[in-house]
Tab-separated table of C-alpha atoms in Angstrom:
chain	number	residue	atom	x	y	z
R	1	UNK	CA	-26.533	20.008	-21.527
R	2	UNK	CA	-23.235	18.479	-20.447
R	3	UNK	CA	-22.909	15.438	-23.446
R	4	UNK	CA	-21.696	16.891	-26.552
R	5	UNK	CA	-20.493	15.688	-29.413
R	6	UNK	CA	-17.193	16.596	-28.597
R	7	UNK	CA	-16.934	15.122	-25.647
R	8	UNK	CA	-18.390	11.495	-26.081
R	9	UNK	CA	-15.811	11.320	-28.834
R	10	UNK	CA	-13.417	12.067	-26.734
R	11	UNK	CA	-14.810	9.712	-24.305
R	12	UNK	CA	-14.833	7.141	-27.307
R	13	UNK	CA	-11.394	7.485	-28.713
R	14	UNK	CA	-10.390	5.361	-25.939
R	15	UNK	CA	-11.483	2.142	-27.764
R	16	UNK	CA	-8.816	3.151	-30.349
R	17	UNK	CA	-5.889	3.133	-27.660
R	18	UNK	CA	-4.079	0.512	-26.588
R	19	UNK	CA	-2.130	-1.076	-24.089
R	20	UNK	CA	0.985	-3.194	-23.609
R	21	UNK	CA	1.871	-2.059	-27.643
R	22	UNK	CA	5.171	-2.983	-27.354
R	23	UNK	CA	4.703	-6.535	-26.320
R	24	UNK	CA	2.996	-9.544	-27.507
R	25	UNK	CA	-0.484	-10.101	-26.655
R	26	UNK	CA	-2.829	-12.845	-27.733
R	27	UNK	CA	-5.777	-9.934	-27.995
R	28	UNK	CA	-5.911	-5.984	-27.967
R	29	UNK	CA	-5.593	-4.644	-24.722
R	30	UNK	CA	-8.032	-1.384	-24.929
R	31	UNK	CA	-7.583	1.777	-22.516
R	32	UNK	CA	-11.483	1.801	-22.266
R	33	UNK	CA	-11.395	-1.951	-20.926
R	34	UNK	CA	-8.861	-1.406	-18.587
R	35	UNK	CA	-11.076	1.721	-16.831
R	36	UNK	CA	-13.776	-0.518	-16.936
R	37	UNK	CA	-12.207	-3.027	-15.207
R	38	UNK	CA	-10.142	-0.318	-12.749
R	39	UNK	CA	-14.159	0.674	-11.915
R	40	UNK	CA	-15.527	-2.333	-11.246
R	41	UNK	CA	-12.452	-3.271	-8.978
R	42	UNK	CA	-12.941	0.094	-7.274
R	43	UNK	CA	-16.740	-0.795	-6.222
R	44	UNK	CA	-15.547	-3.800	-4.465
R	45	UNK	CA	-12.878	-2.549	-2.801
R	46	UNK	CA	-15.303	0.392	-2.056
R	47	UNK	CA	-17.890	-1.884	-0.409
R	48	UNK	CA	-15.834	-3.862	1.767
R	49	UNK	CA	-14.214	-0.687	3.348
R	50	UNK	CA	-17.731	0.436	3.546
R	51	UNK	CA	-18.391	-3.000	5.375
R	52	UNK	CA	-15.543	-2.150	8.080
R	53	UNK	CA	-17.398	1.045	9.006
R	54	UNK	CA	-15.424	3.363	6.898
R	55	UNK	CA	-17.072	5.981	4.924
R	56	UNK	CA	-16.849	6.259	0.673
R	57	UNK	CA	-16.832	9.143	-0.843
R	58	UNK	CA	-18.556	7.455	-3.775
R	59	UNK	CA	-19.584	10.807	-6.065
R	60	UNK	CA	-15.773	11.471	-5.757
R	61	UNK	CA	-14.882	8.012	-6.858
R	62	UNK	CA	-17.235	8.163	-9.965
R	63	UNK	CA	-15.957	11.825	-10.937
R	64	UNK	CA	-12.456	11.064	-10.473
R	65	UNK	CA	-12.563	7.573	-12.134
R	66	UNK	CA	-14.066	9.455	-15.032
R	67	UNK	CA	-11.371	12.512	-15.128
R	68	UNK	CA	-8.812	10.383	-15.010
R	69	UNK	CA	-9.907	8.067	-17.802
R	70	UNK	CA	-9.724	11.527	-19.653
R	71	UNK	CA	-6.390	12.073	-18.672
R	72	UNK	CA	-5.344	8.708	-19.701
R	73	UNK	CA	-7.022	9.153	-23.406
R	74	UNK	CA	-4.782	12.319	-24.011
R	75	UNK	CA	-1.064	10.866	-22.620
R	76	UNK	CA	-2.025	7.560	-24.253
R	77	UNK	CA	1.150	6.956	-25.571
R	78	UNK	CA	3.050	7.508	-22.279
R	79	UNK	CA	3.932	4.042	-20.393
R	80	UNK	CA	2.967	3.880	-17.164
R	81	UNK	CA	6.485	3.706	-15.515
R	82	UNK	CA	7.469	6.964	-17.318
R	83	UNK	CA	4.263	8.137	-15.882
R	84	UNK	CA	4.837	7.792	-12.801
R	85	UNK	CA	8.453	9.040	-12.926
R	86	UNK	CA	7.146	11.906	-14.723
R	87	UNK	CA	4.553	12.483	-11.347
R	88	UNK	CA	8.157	12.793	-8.815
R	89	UNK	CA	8.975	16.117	-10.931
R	90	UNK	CA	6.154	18.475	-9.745
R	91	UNK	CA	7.295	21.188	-12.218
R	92	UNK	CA	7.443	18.955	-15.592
R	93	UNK	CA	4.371	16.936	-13.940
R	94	UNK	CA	2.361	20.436	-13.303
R	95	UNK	CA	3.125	21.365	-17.323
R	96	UNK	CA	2.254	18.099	-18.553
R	97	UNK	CA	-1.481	18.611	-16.720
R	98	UNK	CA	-1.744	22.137	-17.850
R	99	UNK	CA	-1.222	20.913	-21.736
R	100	UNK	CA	-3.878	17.675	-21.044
R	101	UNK	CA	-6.214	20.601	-19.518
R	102	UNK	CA	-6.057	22.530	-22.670
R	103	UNK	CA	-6.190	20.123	-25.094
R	104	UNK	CA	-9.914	18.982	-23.520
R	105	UNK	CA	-11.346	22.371	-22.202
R	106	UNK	CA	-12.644	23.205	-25.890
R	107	UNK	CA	-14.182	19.676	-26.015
R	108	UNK	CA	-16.161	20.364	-22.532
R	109	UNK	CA	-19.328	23.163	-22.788
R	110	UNK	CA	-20.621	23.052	-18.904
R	111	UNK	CA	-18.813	24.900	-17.147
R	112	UNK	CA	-19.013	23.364	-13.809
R	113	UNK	CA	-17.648	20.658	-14.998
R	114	UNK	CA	-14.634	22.190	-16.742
R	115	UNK	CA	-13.660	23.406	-13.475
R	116	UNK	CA	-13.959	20.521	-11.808
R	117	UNK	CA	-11.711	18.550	-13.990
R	118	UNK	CA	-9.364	21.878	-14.120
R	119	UNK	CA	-9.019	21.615	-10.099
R	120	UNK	CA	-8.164	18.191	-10.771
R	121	UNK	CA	-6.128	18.139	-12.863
R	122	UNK	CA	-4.097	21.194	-11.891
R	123	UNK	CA	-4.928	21.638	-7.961
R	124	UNK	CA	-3.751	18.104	-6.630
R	125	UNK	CA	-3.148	18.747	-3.041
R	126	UNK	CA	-4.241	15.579	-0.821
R	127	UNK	CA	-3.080	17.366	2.493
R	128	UNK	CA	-6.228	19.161	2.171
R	129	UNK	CA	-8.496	16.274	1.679
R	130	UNK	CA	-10.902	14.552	4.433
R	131	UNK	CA	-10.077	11.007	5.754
R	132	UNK	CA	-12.997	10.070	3.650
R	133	UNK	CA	-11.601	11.554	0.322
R	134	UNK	CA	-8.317	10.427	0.960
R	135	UNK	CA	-9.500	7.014	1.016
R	136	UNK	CA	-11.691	7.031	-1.886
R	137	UNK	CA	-8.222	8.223	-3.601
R	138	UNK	CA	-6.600	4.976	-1.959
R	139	UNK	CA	-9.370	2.867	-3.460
R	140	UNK	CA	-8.858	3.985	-6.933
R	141	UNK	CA	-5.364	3.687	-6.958
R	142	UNK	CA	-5.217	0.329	-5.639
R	143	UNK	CA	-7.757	-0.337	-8.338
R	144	UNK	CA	-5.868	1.373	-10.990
R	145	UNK	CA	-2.898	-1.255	-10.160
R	146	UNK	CA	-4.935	-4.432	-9.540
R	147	UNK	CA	-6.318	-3.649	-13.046
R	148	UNK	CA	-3.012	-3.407	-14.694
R	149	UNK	CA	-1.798	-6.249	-13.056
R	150	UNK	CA	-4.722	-8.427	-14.219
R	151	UNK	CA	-3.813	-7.551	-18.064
R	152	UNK	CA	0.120	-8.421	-16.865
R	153	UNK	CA	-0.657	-11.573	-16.459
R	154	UNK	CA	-2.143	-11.926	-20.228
R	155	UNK	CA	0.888	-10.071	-21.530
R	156	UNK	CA	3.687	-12.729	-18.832
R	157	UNK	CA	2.111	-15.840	-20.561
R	158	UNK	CA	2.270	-14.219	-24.153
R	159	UNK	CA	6.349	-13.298	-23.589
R	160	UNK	CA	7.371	-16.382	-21.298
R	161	UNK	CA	10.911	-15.067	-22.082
R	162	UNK	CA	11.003	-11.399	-21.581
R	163	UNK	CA	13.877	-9.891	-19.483
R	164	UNK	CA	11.293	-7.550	-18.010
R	165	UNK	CA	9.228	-10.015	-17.037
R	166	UNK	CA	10.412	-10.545	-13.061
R	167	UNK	CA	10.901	-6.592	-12.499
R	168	UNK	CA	7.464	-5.505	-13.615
R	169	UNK	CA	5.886	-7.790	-11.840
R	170	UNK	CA	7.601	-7.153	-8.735
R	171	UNK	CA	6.784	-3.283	-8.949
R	172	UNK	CA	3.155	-4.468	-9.689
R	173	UNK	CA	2.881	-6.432	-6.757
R	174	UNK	CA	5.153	-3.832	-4.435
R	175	UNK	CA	2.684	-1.237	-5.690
R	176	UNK	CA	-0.475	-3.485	-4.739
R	177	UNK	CA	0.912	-4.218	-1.199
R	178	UNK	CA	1.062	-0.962	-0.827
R	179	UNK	CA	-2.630	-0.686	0.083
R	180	UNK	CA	-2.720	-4.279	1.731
R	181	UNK	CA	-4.510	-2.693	4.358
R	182	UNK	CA	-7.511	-2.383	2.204
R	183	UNK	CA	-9.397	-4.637	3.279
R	184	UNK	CA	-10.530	-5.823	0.022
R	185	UNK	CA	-6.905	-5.807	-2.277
R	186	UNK	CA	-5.808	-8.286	1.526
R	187	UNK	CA	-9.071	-10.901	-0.164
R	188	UNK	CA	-7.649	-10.404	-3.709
R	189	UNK	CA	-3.944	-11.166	-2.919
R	190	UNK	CA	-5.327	-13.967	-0.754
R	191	UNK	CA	-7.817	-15.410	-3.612
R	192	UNK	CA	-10.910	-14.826	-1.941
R	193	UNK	CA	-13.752	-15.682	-3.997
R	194	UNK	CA	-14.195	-12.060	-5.085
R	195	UNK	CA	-11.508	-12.261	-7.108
R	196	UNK	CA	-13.101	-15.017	-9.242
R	197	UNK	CA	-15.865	-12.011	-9.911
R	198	UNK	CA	-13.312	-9.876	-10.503
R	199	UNK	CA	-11.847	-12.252	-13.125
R	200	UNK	CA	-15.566	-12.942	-14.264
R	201	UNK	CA	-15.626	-9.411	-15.358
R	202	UNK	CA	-12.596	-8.730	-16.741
R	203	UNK	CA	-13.565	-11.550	-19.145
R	204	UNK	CA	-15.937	-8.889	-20.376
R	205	UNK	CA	-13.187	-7.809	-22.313
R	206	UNK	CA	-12.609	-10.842	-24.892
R	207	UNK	CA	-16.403	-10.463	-25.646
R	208	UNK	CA	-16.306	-8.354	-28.590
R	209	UNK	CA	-19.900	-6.178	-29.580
R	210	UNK	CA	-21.635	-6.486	-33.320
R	211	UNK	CA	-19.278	-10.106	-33.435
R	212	UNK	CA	-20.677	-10.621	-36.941
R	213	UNK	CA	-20.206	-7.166	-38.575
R	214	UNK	CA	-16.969	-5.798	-39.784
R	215	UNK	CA	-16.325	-2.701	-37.465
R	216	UNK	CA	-13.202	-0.148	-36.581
R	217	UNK	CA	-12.505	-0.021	-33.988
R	218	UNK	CA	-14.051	-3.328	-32.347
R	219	UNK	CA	-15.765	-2.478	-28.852
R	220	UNK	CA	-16.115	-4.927	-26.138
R	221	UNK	CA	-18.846	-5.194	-24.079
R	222	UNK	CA	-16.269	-4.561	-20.640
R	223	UNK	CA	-15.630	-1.071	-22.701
R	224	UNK	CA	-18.725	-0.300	-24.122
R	225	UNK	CA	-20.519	-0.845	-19.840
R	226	UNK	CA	-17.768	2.251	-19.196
R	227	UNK	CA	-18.828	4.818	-21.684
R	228	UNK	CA	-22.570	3.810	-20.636
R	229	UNK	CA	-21.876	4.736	-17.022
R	230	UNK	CA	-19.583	7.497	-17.868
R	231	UNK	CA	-22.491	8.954	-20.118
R	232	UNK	CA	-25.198	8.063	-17.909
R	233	UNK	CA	-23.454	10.063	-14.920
R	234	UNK	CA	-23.351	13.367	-17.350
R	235	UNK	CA	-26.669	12.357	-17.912
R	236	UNK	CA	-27.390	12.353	-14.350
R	237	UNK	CA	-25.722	15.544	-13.504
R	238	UNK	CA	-28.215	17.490	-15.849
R	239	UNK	CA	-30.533	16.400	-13.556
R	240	UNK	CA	-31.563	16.752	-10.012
R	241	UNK	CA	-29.531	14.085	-8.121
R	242	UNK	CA	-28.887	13.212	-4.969
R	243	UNK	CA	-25.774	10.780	-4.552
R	244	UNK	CA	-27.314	8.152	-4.638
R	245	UNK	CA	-29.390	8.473	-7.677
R	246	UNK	CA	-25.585	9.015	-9.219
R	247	UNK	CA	-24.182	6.177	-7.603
R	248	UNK	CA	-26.874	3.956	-8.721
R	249	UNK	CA	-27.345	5.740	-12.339
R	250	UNK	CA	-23.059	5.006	-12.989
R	251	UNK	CA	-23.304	1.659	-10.859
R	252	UNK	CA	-26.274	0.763	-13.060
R	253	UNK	CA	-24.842	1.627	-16.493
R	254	UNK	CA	-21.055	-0.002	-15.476
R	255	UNK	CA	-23.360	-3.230	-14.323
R	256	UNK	CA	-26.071	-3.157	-17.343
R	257	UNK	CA	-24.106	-6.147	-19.013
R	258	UNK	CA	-22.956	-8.019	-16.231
R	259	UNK	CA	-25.290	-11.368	-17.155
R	260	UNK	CA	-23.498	-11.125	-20.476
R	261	UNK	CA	-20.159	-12.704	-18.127
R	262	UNK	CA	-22.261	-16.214	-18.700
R	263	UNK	CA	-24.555	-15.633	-21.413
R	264	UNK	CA	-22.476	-13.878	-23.689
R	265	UNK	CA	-23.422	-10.814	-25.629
R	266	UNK	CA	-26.677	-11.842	-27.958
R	267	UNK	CA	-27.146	-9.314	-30.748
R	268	UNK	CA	-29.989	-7.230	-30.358
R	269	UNK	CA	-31.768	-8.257	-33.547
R	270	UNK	CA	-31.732	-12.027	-32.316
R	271	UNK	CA	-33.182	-10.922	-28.903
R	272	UNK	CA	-35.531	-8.850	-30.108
R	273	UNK	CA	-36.839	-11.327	-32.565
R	274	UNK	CA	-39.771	-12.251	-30.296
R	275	UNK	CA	-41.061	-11.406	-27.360
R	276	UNK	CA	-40.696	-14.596	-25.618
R	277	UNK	CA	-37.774	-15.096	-26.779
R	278	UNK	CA	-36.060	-11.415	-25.682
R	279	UNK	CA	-38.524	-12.993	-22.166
R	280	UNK	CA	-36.643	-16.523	-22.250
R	281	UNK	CA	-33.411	-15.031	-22.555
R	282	UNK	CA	-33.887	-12.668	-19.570
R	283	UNK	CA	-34.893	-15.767	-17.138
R	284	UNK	CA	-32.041	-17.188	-18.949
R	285	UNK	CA	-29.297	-14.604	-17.825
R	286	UNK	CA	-31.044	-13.861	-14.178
R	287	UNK	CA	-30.581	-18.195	-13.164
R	288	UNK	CA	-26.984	-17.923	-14.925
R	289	UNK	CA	-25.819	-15.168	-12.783
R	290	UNK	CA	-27.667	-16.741	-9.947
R	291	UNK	CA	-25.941	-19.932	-10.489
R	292	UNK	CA	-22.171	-18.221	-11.539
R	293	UNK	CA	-21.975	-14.598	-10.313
R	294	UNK	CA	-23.608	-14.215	-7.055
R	295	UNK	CA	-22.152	-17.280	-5.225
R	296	UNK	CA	-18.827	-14.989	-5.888
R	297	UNK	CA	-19.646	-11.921	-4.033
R	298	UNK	CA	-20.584	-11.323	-1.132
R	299	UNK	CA	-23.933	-12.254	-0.059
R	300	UNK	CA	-25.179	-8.040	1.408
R	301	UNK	CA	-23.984	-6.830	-2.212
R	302	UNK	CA	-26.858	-9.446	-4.046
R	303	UNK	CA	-29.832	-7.499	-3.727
R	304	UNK	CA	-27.706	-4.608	-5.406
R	305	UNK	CA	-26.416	-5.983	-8.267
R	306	UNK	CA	-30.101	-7.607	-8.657
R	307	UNK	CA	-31.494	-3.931	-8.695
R	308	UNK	CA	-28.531	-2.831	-11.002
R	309	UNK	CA	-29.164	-6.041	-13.487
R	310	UNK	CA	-32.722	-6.900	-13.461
R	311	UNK	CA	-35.386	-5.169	-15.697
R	312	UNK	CA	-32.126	-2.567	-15.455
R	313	UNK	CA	-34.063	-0.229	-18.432
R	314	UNK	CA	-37.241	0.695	-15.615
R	315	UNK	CA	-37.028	4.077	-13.530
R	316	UNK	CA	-36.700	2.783	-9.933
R	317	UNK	CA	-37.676	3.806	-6.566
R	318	UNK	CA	-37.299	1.523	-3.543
R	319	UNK	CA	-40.023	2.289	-1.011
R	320	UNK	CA	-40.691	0.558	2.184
R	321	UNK	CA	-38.597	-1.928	1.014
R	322	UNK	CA	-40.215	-2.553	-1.998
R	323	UNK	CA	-39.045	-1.517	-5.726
R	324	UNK	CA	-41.814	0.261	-7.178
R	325	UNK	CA	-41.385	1.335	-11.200
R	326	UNK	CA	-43.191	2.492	-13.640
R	327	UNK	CA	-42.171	5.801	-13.000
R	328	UNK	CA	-40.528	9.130	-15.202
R	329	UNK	CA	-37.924	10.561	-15.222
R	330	UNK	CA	-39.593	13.614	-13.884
R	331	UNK	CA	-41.630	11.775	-11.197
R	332	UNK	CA	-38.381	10.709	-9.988
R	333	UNK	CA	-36.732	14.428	-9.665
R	334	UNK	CA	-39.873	15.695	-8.274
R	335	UNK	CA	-40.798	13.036	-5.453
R	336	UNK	CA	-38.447	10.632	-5.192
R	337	UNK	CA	-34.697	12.469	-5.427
R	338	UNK	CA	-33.484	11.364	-2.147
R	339	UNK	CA	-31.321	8.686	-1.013
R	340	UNK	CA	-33.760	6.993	1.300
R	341	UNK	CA	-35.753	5.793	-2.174
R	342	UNK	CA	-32.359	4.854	-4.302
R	343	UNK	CA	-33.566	6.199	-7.515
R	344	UNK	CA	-32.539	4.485	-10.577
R	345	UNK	CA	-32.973	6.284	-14.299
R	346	UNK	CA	-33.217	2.912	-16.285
R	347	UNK	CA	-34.464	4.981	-18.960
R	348	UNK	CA	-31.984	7.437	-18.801
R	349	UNK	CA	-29.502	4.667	-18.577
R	350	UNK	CA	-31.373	2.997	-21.952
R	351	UNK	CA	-30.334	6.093	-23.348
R	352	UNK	CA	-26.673	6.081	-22.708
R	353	UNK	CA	-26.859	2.210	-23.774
R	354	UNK	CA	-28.450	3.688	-26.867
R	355	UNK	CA	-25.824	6.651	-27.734
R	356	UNK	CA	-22.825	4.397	-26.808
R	357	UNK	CA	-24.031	1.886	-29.310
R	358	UNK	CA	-24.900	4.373	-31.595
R	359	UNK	CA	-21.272	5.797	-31.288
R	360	UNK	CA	-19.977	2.415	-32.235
R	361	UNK	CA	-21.660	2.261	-35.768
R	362	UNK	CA	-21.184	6.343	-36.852
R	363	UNK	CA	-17.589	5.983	-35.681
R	364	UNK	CA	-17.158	2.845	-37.866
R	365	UNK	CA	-18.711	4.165	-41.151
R	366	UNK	CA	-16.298	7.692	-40.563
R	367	UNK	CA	-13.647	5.194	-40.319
R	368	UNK	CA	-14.074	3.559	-43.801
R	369	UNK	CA	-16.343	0.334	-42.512
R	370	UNK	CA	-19.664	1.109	-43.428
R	371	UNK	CA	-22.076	-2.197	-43.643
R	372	UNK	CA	-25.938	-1.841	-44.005
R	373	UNK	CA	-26.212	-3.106	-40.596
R	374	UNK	CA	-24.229	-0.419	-39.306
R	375	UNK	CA	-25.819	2.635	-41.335
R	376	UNK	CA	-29.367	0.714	-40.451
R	377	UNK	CA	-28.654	1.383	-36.745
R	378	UNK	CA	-27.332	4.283	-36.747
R	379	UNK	CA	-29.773	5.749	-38.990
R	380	UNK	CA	-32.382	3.733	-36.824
R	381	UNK	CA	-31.080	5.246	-33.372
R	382	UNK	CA	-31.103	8.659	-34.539
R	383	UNK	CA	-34.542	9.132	-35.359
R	384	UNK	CA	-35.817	7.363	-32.338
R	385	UNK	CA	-34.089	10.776	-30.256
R	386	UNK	CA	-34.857	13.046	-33.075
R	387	UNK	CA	-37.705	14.203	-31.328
R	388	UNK	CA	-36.788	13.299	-27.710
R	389	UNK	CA	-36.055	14.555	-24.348
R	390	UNK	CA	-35.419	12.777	-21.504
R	391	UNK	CA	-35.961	14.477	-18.040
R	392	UNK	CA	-35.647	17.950	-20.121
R	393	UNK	CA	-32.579	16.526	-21.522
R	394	UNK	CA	-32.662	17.210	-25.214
R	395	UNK	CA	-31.290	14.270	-26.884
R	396	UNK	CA	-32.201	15.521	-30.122
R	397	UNK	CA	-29.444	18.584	-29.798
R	398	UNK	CA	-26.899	16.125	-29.496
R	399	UNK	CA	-27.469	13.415	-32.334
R	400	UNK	CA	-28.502	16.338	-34.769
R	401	UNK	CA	-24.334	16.798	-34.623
R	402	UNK	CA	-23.589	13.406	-35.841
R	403	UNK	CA	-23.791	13.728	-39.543
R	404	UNK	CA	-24.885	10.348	-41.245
């Protein structure tokens, strides 16, 4: 099993880092966001290169996108310009990897994955990658910088006055024109409609989770959509997968929350008070984001973000152009683990939703903020996967190592 408690703490710990520390901000700027964000930016700029007939490497996007938020949680202190100076010195920038790869190897178990994120980590040679890989590299850097320039902007208006002000936003917006020929940062530095998504979601970020219980650290719901697609990819590689079913399986997590842009994120306990009220609220968020998400992207993408965001907990097959559900887990690995039916693990995705959430309240009450609200869902979530594999996953290994 790939998730371990080691790692999804890891994975966690970047809620408690943040960004822009040595400046005034009107709100925390979290490392967790920010990848969130960086992702999201990544798939557009993914899809409209995909649109001009190139090809996406998009298993290499997820898996780097992932590594590198790993990376980023270990040299969280390091600012980004004496991050990248650090990258011209291949010697100092070769040591600096080698001491990020040892300080996670103990905290990963597979092994195929350890050696994945050793190679990249430590074997960073794009002379040897295909057009296609290089890229899906060009995409996530661009990303990486659109992303940091977004929370600029937040930080500009909160120091009007700051010397630094002109120069870092000229080497944010040198950087970005950079990859102008992207076809999608040329739309965002034009304000093409897509960028009011992209602002849509990045608002994401100033809706915090559990808004009426005290909690340390706070999540937001941008943050908490990353760990679910970064869990429900580990998830998915324990399984059989084509690329598509972990395209759609990380899409689908990152994506889970989108309605919550215009709805805003309703506790679960209010949801779930009724059925037709968790029913009314559902209709609710699918004419909202028809109304105020959809008319901002472009119109091929709908019917993927629909699949991604409606009834987004169901295992999913499309067949013959029809979505057919009410499938397992195991259904889906045995007759249905090809691209041409775009598997979808809702359940497996549910699951993620459920361990990220569960994450939230254990790390709180280890922190010194323990509420009954928090030890009743924790306590709540870990007997529901005491018992419980899903798709031979056991589930029940992995909470058994959260002591409550």
């Amino acid at each position: 099993m790939i998730v371990n408690f080691s790692l999804v703490n890891e994975m966690f710990r970047g809620f408690h880092i943040q960004r822009w520390n040595d400046r005034l901000r009107p709100m925390e700027l979290i490392e967790l966001d920010k990848h969130a964000h960086k992702m999201i930016i990544a798939y557009v700029l993914g899809k409209y290169e995909e649109a001009r007939g190139n090809v996406v490497n998009w298993e290499l996007l997820i898996r780097d996108g992932i590594y590198e938020l790993l990376r980023r949680i270990i040299i969280s202190d390091i600012k980004s310009p004496i991050f990248r100076e650090i990258k011209r010195h291949a010697e100092v920038y070769a040591k600096l990897n080698q001491f990020i790869f040892k300080e996670l190897e103990p905290k990963i178990e597979d092994a195929i994955i350890k050696e994945e994120l050793r190679k990249y980590l430590l074997e960073e040679n794009s002379d040897e990658q295909s057009p296609e890989d290089k890229l899906t590299c060009r995409i996530l850097n661009a990303a990486h910088i659109y992303a940091s320039y977004w929370e600029f902007q937040i930080v500009r208006y909160a120091n009007p006055n700051n010397y630094q002000n002109v120069k870092i936003e000229s080497d944010l917006m040198h950087d970005i024109n950079n990859y102008s020929d992207l076809d999608g940062i040329k739309k965002i530095i034009s304000r093409h409609t897509i960028t009011n998504f992209i602002d849509l979601c990045g608002q994401l970020r100033f809706q915090v989770r559990w808004a009426q219980t005290p909690r340390v650290p706070k999540t937001s719901v941008l943050g908490h959509s990353m760990l679910v697609a970064a869990i429900s990819y580990f998830f998915t590689r324990d399984l059989p997968n084509c690329p598509k079913r972990i395209y759609n399986n990380f899409f689908g997590g990152l994506f889970h929350d989108l309605p919550e842009a215009v709805t805003r994120d309703i506790i679960s306990p209010v949801k779930k008070s009724s059925r037709e009220f968790d029913e009314l609220i559902s209709d609710l968020e699918q004419t909202l984001a028809e109304q105020e998400i959809y008319p901002h992207v472009e119109q091929s993408w709908i019917k993927e973000l629909k699949y991604f965001t409606h009834d987004e907990f169901s295992n999913k097959i499309v067949q013959k152009n029809k979505i057919k559900s009410q499938l397992t887990i195991d259904a889906i690995s045995e007759l249905y683990n090809s691209d041409e039916f775009s598997p979808i693990d809702g359940e497996l995705v549910r699951a993620a939703d459920h361990l990220s959430t569960f994450l939230e309240a254990w790390n709180s009450i280890n922190n010194g903020i323990k509420s009954e609200e928090l030890t009743s869902a924790a306590q709540k979530l870990s007997d529901m996967y005491k018992y419980k594999s899903i798709g031979k996953i056991p589930l029940k290994t992995l909470y058994s190592s959260f002591k409550l």
